[in-house]
Amino acid sequence: MPRLSRSYYTVPGMQRANYNRAQIFVDDSAADAKVIVGSSMSDRLDEVKLGADHVKLPFPGGGPFTGLELIRGTGRRPPVLWIETNVILRD
């Protein structure tokens, strides 16, 4: 994956923000972190309340499958994987 400069603290635009979030997960998160994947709903979870052992990997405008694919691509096996499901049944 091409790298963005670490000097980016805010990246405008949803697509760029998602790319930056993915890069931070790959480069900076602990290998044994508990991971939360999802969309904009899980993005709203309070990181302080979750604790330092959790990593949020939401992709607003996308969904949990993007995060799951990223985890699979890294070869990691998180000890706990939370998956946001904001629609359980749809007719």
CSV table of N, CA and C in Angstrom, one decimal, residues 1-6 19-31 55 57 70 74 76:
chain,number,residue,atom,x,y,z
A,1,MET,N,0.8,-1.2,0.0
A,1,MET,CA,0.0,0.0,0.0
A,1,MET,C,0.9,1.2,0.0
A,2,PRO,N,0.7,2.2,-0.9
A,2,PRO,CA,1.4,3.4,-0.9
A,2,PRO,C,1.3,4.2,0.5
A,3,ARG,N,2.3,4.8,0.9
A,3,ARG,CA,2.3,5.4,2.2
A,3,ARG,C,2.0,6.9,2.1
A,4,LEU,N,1.2,7.4,3.0
A,4,LEU,CA,1.0,8.8,3.2
A,4,LEU,C,2.0,9.3,4.2
A,5,SER,N,2.3,10.6,4.1
A,5,SER,CA,3.2,11.2,5.1
A,5,SER,C,2.6,11.1,6.5
A,6,ARG,N,3.5,10.8,7.5
A,6,ARG,CA,3.0,10.8,8.9
A,6,ARG,C,2.7,12.2,9.4
A,19,TYR,N,-8.5,5.9,3.9
A,19,TYR,CA,-7.1,5.4,3.5
A,19,TYR,C,-6.2,5.7,4.7
A,20,ASN,N,-6.2,6.9,5.3
A,20,ASN,CA,-5.4,7.2,6.4
A,20,ASN,C,-5.6,6.3,7.6
A,21,ARG,N,-6.9,6.0,7.9
A,21,ARG,CA,-7.3,5.1,9.0
A,21,ARG,C,-6.7,3.7,8.7
A,22,ALA,N,-6.8,3.2,7.5
A,22,ALA,CA,-6.2,1.9,7.2
A,22,ALA,C,-4.7,1.9,7.4
A,23,GLN,N,-4.0,2.9,6.9
A,23,GLN,CA,-2.6,3.0,7.1
A,23,GLN,C,-2.2,3.0,8.5
A,24,ILE,N,-2.9,3.8,9.3
A,24,ILE,CA,-2.6,3.8,10.8
A,24,ILE,C,-2.8,2.5,11.4
A,25,PHE,N,-3.8,1.7,11.0
A,25,PHE,CA,-4.0,0.4,11.5
A,25,PHE,C,-2.9,-0.5,11.2
A,26,VAL,N,-2.5,-0.5,9.9
A,26,VAL,CA,-1.4,-1.4,9.5
A,26,VAL,C,-0.1,-1.0,10.1
A,27,ASP,N,0.2,0.2,10.3
A,27,ASP,CA,1.6,0.7,10.7
A,27,ASP,C,1.7,0.8,12.3
A,28,ASP,N,0.6,1.2,12.9
A,28,ASP,CA,0.7,1.7,14.3
A,28,ASP,C,0.0,0.9,15.3
A,29,SER,N,-1.0,0.0,14.9
A,29,SER,CA,-1.7,-0.7,16.0
A,29,SER,C,-1.0,-2.0,16.4
A,30,ALA,N,-1.3,-2.3,17.7
A,30,ALA,CA,-0.6,-3.5,18.3
A,30,ALA,C,-1.2,-4.7,17.6
A,31,ALA,N,-0.3,-5.7,17.4
A,31,ALA,CA,-0.7,-7.0,16.8
A,31,ALA,C,-1.8,-7.7,17.6
A,55,VAL,N,-8.9,-1.2,19.0
A,55,VAL,CA,-8.7,-0.4,17.8
A,55,VAL,C,-9.9,-0.3,17.0
A,57,LEU,N,-11.7,0.3,13.5
A,57,LEU,CA,-11.4,0.2,12.1
A,57,LEU,C,-12.7,0.4,11.3
A,70,LEU,N,-9.0,-5.8,5.1
A,70,LEU,CA,-7.8,-5.3,5.6
A,70,LEU,C,-7.1,-6.1,6.6
A,74,THR,N,-3.4,-8.3,6.3
A,74,THR,CA,-2.2,-8.1,7.1
A,74,THR,C,-1.8,-9.5,7.7
A,76,ARG,N,-3.1,-10.7,10.3
A,76,ARG,CA,-3.3,-10.7,11.8
A,76,ARG,C,-4.5,-11.5,12.2
